[in-house]
mmCIF file with all atom_site columns, C-alpha atoms in Angstrom:
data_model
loop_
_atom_site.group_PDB
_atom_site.id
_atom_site.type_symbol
_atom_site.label_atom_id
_atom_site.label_alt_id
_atom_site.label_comp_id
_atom_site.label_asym_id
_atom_site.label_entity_id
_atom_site.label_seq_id
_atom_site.pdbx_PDB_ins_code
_atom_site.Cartn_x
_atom_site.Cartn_y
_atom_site.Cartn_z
_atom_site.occupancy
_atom_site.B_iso_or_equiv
_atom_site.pdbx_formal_charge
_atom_site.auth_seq_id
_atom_site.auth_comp_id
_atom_site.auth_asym_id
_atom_site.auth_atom_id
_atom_site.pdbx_PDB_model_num
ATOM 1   C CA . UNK A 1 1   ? 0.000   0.000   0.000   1.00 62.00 ? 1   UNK A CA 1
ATOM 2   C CA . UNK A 1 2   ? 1.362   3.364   -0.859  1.00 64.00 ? 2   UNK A CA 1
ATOM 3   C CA . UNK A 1 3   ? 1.028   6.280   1.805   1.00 60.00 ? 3   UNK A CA 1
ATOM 4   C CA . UNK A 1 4   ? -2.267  8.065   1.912   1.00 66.00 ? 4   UNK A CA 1
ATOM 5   C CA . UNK A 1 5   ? -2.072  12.150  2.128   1.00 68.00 ? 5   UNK A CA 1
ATOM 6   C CA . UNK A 1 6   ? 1.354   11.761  3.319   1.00 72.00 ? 6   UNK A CA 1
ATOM 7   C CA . UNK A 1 7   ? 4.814   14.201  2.443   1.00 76.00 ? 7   UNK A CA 1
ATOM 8   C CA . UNK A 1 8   ? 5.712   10.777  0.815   1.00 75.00 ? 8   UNK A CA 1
ATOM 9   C CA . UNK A 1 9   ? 2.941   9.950   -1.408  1.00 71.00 ? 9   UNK A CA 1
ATOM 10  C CA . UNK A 1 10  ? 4.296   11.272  -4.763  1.00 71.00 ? 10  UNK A CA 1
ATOM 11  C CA . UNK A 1 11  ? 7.428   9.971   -4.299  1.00 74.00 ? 11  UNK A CA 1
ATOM 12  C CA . UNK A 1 12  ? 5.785   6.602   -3.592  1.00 71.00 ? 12  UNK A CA 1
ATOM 13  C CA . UNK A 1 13  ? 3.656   6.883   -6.616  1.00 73.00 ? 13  UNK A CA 1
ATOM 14  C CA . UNK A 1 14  ? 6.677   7.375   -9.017  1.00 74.00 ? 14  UNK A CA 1
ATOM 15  C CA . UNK A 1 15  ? 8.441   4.076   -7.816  1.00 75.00 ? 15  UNK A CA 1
ATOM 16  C CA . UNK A 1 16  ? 4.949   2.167   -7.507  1.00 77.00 ? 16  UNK A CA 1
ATOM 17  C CA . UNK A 1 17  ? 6.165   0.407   -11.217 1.00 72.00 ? 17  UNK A CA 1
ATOM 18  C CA . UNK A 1 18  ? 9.481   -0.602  -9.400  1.00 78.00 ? 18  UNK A CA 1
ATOM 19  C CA . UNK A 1 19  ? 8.029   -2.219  -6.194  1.00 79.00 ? 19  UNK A CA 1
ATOM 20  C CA . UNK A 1 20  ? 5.161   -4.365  -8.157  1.00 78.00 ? 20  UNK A CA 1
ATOM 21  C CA . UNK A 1 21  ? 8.236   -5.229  -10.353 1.00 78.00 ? 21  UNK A CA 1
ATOM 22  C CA . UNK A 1 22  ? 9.813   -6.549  -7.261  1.00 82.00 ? 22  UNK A CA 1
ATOM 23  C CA . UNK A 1 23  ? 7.163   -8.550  -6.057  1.00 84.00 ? 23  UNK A CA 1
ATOM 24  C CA . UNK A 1 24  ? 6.327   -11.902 -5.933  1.00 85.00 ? 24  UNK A CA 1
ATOM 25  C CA . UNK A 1 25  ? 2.523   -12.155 -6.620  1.00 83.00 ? 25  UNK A CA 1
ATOM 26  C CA . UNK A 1 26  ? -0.296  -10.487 -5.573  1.00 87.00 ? 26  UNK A CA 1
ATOM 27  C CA . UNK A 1 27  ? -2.686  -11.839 -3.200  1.00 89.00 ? 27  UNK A CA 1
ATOM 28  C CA . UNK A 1 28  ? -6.294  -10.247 -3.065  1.00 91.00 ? 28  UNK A CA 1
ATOM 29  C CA . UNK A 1 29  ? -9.056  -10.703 -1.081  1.00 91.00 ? 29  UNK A CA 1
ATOM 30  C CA . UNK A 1 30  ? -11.877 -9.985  -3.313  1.00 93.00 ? 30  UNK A CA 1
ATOM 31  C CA . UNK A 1 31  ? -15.029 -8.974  -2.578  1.00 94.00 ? 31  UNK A CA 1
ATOM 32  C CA . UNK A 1 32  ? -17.599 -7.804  -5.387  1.00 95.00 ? 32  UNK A CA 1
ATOM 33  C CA . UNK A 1 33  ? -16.972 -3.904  -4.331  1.00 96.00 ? 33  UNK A CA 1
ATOM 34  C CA . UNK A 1 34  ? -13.322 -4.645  -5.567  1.00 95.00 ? 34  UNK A CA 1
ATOM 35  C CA . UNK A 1 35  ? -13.075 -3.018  -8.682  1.00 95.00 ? 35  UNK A CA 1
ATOM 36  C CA . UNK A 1 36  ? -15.386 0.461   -7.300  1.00 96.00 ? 36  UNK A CA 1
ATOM 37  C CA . UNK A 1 37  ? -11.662 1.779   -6.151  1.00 93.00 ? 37  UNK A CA 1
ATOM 38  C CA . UNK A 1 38  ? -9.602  2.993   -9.431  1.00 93.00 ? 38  UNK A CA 1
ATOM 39  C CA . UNK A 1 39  ? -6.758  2.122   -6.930  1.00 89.00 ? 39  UNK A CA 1
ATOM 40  C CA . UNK A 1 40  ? -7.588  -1.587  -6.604  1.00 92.00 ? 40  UNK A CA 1
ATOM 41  C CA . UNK A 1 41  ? -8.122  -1.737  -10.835 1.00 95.00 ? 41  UNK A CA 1
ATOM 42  C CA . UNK A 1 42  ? -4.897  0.387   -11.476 1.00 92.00 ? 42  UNK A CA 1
ATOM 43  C CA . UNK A 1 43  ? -3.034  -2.025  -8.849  1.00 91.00 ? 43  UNK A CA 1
ATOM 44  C CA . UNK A 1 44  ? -4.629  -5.256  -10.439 1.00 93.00 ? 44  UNK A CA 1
ATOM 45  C CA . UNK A 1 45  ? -4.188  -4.037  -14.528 1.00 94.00 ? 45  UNK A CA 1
ATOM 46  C CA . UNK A 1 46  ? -0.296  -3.172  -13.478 1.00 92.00 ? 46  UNK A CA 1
ATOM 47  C CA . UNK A 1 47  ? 0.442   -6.618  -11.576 1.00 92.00 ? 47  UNK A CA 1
ATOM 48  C CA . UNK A 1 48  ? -0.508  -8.267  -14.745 1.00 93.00 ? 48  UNK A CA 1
ATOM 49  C CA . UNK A 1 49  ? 1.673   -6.338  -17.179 1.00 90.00 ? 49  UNK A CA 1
ATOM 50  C CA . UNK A 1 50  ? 4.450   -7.123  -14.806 1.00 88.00 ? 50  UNK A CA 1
ATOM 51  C CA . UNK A 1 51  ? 4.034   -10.680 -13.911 1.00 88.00 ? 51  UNK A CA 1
ATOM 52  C CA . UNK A 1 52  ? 2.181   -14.029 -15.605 1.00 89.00 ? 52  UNK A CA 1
ATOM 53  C CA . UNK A 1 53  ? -1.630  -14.427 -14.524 1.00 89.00 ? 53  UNK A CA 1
ATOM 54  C CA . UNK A 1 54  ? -1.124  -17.112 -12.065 1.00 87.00 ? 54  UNK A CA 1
ATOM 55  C CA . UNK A 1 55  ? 0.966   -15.172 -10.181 1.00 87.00 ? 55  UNK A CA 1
ATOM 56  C CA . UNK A 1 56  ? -2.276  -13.108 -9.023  1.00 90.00 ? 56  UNK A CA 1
ATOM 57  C CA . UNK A 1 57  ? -3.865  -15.367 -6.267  1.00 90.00 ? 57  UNK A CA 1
ATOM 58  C CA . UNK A 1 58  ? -7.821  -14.603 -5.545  1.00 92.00 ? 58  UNK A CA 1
ATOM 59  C CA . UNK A 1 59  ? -9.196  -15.155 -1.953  1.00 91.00 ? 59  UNK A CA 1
ATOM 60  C CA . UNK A 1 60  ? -12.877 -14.979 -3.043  1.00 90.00 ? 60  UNK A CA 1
ATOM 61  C CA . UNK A 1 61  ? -13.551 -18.275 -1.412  1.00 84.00 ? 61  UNK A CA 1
ATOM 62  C CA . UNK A 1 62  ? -15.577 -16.540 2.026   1.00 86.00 ? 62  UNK A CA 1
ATOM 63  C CA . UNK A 1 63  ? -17.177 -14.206 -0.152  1.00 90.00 ? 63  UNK A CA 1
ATOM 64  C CA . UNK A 1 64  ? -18.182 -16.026 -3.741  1.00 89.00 ? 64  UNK A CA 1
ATOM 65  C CA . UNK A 1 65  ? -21.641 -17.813 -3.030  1.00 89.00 ? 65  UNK A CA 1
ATOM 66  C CA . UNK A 1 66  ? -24.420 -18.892 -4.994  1.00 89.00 ? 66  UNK A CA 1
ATOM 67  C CA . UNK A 1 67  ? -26.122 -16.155 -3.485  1.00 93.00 ? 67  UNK A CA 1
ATOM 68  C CA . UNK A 1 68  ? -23.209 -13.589 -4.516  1.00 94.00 ? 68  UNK A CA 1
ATOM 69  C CA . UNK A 1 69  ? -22.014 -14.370 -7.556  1.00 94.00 ? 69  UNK A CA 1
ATOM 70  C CA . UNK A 1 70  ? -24.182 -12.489 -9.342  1.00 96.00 ? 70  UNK A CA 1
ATOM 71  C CA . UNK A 1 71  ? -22.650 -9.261  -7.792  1.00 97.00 ? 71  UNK A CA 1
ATOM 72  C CA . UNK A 1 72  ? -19.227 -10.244 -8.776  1.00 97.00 ? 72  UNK A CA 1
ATOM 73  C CA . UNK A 1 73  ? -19.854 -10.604 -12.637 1.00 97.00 ? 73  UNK A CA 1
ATOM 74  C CA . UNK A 1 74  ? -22.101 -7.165  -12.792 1.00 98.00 ? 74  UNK A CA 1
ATOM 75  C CA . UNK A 1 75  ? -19.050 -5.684  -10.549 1.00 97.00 ? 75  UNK A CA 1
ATOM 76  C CA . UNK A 1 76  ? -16.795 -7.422  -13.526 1.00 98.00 ? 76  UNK A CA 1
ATOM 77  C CA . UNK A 1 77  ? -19.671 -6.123  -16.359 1.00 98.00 ? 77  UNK A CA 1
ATOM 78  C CA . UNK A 1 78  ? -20.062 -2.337  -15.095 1.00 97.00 ? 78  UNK A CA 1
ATOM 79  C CA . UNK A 1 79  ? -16.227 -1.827  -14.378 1.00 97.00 ? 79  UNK A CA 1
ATOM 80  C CA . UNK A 1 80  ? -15.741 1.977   -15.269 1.00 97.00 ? 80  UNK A CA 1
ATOM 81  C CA . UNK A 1 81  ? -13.040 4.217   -14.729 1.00 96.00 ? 81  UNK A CA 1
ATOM 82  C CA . UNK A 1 82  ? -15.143 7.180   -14.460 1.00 95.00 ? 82  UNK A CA 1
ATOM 83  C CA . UNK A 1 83  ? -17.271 5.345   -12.178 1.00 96.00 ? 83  UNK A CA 1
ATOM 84  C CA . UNK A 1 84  ? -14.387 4.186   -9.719  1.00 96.00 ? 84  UNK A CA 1
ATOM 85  C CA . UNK A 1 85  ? -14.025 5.648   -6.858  1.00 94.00 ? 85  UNK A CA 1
ATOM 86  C CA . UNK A 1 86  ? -10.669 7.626   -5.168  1.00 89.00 ? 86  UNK A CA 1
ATOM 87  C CA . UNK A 1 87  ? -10.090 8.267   -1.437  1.00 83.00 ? 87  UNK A CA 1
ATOM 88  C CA . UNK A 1 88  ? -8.396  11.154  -2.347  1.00 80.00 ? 88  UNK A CA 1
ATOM 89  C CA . UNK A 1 89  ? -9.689  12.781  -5.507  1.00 81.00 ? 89  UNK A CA 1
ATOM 90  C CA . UNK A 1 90  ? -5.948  14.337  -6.359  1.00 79.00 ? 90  UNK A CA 1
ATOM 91  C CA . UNK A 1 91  ? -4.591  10.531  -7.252  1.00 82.00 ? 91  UNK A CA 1
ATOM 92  C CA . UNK A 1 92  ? -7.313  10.535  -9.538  1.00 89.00 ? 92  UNK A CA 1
ATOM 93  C CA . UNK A 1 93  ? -5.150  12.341  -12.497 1.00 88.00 ? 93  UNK A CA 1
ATOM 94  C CA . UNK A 1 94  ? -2.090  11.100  -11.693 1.00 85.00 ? 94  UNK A CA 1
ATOM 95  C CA . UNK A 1 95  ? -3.953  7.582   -12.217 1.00 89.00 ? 95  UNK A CA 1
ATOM 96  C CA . UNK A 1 96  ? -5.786  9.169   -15.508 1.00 92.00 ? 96  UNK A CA 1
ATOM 97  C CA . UNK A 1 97  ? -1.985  9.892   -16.572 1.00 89.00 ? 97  UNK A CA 1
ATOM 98  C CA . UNK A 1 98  ? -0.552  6.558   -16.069 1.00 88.00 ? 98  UNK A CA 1
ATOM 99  C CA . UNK A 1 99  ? -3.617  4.012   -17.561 1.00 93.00 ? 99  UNK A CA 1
ATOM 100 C CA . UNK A 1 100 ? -3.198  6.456   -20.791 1.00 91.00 ? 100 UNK A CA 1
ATOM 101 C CA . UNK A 1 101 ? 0.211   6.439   -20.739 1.00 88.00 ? 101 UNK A CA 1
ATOM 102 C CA . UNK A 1 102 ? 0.159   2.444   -20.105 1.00 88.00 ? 102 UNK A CA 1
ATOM 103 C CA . UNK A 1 103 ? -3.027  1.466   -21.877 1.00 90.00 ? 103 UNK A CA 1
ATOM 104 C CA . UNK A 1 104 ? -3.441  3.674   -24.874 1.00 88.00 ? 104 UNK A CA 1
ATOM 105 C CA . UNK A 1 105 ? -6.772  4.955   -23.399 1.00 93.00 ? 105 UNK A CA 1
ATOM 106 C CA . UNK A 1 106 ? -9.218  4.502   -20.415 1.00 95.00 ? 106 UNK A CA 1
ATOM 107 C CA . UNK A 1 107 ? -11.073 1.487   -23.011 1.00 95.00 ? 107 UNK A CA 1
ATOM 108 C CA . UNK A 1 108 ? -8.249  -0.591  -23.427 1.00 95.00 ? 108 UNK A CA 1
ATOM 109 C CA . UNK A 1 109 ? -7.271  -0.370  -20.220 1.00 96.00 ? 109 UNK A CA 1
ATOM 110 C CA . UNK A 1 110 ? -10.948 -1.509  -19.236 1.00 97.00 ? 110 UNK A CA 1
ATOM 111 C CA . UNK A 1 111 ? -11.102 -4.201  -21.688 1.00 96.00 ? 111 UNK A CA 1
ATOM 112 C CA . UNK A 1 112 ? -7.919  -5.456  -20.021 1.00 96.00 ? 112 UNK A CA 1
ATOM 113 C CA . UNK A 1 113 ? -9.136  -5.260  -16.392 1.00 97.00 ? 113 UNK A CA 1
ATOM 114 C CA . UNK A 1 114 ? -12.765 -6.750  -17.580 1.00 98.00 ? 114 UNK A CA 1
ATOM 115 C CA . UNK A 1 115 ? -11.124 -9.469  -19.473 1.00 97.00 ? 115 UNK A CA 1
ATOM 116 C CA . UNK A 1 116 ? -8.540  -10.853 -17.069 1.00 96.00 ? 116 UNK A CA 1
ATOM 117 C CA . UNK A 1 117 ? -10.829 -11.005 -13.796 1.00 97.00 ? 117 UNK A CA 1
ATOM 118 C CA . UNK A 1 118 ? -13.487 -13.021 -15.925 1.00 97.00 ? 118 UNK A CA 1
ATOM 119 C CA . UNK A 1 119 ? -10.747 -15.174 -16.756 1.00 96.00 ? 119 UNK A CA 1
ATOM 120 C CA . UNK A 1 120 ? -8.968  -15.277 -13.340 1.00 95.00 ? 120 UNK A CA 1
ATOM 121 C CA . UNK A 1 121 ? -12.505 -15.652 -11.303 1.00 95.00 ? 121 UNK A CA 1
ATOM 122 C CA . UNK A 1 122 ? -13.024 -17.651 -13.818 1.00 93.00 ? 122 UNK A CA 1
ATOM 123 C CA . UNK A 1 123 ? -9.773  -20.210 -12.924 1.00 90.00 ? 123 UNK A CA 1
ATOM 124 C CA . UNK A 1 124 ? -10.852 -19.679 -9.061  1.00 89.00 ? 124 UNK A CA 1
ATOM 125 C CA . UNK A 1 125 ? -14.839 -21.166 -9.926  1.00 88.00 ? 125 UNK A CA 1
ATOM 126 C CA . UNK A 1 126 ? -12.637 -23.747 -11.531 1.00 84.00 ? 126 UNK A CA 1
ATOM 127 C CA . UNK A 1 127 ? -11.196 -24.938 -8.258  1.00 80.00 ? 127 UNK A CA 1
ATOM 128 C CA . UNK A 1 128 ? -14.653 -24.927 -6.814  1.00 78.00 ? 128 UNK A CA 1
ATOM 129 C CA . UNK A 1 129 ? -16.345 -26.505 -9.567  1.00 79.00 ? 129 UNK A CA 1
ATOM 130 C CA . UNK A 1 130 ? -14.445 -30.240 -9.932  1.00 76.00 ? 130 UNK A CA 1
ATOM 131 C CA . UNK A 1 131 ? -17.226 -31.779 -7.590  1.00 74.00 ? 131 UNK A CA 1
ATOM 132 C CA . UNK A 1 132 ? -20.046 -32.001 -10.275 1.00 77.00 ? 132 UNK A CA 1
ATOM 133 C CA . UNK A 1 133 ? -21.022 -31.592 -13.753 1.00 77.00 ? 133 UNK A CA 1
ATOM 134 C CA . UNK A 1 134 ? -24.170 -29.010 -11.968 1.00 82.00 ? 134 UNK A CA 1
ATOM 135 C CA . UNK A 1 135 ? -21.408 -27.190 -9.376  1.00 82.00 ? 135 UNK A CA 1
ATOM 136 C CA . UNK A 1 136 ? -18.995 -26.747 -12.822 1.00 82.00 ? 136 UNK A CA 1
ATOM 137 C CA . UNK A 1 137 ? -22.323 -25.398 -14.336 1.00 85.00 ? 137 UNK A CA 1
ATOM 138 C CA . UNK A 1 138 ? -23.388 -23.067 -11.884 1.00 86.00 ? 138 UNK A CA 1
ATOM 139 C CA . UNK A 1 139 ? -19.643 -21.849 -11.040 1.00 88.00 ? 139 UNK A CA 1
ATOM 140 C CA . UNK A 1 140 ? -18.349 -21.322 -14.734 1.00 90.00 ? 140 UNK A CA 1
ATOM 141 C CA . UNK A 1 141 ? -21.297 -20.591 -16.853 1.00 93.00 ? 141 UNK A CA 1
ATOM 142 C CA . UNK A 1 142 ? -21.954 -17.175 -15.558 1.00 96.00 ? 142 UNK A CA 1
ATOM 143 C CA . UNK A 1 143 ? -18.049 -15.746 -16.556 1.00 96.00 ? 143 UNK A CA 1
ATOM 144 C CA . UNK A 1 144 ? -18.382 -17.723 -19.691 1.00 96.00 ? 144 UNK A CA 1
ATOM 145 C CA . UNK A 1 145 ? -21.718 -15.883 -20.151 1.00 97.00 ? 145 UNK A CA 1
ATOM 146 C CA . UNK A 1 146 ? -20.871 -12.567 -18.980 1.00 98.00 ? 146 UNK A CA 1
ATOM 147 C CA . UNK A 1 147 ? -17.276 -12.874 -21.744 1.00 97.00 ? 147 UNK A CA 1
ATOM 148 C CA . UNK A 1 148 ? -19.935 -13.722 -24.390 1.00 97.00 ? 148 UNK A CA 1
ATOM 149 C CA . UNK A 1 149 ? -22.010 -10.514 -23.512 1.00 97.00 ? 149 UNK A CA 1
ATOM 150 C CA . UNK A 1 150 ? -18.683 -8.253  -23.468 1.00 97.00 ? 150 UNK A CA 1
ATOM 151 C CA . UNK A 1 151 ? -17.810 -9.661  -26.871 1.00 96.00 ? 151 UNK A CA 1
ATOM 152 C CA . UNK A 1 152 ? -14.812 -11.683 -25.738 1.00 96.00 ? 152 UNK A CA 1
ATOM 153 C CA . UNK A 1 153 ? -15.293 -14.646 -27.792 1.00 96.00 ? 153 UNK A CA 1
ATOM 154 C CA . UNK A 1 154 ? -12.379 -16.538 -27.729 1.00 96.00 ? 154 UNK A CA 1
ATOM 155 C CA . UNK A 1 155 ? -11.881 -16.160 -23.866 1.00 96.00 ? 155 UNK A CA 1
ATOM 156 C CA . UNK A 1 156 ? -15.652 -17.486 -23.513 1.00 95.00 ? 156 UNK A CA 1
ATOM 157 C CA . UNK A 1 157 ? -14.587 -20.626 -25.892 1.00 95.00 ? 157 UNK A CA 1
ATOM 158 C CA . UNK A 1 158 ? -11.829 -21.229 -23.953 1.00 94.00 ? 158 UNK A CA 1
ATOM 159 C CA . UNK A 1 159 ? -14.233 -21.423 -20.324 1.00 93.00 ? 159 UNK A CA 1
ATOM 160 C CA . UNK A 1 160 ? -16.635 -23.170 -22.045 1.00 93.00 ? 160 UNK A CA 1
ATOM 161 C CA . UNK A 1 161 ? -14.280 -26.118 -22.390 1.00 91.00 ? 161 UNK A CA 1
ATOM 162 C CA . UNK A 1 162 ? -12.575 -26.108 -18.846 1.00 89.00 ? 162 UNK A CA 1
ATOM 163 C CA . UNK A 1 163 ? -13.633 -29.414 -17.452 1.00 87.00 ? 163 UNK A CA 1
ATOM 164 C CA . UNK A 1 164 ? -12.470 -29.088 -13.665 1.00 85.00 ? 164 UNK A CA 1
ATOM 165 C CA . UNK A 1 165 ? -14.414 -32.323 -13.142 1.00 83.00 ? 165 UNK A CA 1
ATOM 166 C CA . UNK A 1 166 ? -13.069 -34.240 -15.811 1.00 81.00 ? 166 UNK A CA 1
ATOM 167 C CA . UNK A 1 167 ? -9.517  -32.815 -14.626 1.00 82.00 ? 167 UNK A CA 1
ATOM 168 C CA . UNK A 1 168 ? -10.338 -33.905 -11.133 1.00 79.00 ? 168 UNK A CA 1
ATOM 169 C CA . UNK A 1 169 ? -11.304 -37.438 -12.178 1.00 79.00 ? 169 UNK A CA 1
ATOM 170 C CA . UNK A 1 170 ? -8.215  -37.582 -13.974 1.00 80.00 ? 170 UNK A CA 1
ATOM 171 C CA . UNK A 1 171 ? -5.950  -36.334 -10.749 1.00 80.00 ? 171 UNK A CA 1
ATOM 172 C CA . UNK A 1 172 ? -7.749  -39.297 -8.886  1.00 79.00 ? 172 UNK A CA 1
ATOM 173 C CA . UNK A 1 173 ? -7.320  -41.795 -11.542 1.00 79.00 ? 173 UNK A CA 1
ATOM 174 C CA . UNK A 1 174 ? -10.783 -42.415 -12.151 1.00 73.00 ? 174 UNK A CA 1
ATOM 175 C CA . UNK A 1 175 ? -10.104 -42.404 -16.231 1.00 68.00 ? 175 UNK A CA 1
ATOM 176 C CA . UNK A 1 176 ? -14.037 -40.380 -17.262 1.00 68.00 ? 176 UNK A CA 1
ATOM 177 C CA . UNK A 1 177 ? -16.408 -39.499 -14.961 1.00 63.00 ? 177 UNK A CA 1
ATOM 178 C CA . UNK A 1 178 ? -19.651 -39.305 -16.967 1.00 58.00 ? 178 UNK A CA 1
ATOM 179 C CA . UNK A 1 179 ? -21.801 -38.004 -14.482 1.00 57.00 ? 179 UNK A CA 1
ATOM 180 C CA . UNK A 1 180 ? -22.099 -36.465 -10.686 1.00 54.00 ? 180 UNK A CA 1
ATOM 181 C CA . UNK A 1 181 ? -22.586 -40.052 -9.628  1.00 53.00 ? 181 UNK A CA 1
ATOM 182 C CA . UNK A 1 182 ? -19.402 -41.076 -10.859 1.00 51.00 ? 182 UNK A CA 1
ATOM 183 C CA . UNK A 1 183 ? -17.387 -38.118 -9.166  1.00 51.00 ? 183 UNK A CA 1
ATOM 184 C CA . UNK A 1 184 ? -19.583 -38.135 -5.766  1.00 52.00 ? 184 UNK A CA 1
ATOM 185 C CA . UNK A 1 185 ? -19.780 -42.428 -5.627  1.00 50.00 ? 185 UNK A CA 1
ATOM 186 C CA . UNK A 1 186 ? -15.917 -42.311 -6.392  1.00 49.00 ? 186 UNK A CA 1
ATOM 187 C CA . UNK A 1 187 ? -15.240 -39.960 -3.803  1.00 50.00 ? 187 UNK A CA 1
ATOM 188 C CA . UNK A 1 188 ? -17.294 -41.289 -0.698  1.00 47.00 ? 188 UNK A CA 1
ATOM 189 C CA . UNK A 1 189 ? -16.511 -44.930 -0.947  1.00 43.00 ? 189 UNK A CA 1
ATOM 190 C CA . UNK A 1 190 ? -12.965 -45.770 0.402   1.00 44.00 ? 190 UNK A CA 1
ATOM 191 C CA . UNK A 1 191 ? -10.872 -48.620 -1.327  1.00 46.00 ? 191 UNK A CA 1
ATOM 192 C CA . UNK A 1 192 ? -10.766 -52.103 0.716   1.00 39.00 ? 192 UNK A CA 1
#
């Protein structure tokens, strides 16, 4: 976190490339109000120009529900700049600055951020989703949707053939698992 209305806040701005450079990953625990801070979409956008996608980790596992993830993909669908919000209104330029200067223009830079959290909430449904053939459907097919709708077509292809359960069957050794009675009768009885 940089400094907040400090003496050193510009000075930690200008070297904010250098320390995400430096880091490792990024861990964040996301809750659908993420991307309403044009910090937390700036921070996200510039980890992932720096560093491959799976080195962004998602903690969405105590907030992502049946009953929530519906907020998370129109958080994902109505991701604005304009719209963001900015503790303190002043970083708000020097952000403006930077996403032109790094993304051509505020729409790239939103296609960017839009694009890689459907994909990477997509990857953490995924590891939710190996269970059943109805959990993969009900924890995938709303980011595959929602890619569809934002006219990424060849990232909603690409969901639309994850097969977390067929992966999981695999992991096991249970060759195919045709159906949720395969995965859940393979699972709950123990070997002799």
């Amino acid at each position: 976190c940089t400094p907040q209305r400090h003496a050193l806040t510009p000075r930690a701005l200008a070297l904010l490339h250098e320390f995400v450079q430096r880091c490792d990953e990024m861990v964040v625990l996301m809750t659908w109000h993420y991307f309403s801070r044009l910090w937390c979409m700036y921070e996200w956008c510039l980890v992932l120009i720096f560093h491959d996608a799976r080195r962004m980790r998602l903690a969405t596992d105590a907030f992502m529900r049946a009953s929530t993830v519906e907020l998370y993909v129109d958080a994902v669908r109505r991701l604005r700049v304009a719209d963001a919000g900015c503790t303190n209104e002043e970083d708000r330029s020097t952000l403006l600055g930077k996403i032109n200067e790094l993304y051509v223009s505020e729409a790239a830079f939103e296609a960017f951020a839009q694009s890689t959290a459907i994909a990477l909430l997509a990857v953490s449904a995924c590891r939710r989703a190996g269970h059943s053939w109805r959990e993969r459907a009900a924890k995938l097919n709303p980011w595959v949707s929602l890619a569809s709708e934002l006219g990424l077509s060849e990232l909603a292809l690409a969901l639309a053939s994850a097969d977390p359960v067929g992966w999981r069957c695999a992991a096991l050794g249970l060759g195919e698992c045709a159906s949720d009675s395969d995965v859940i009768g393979c699972l709950s009885t123990p070997e002799a």
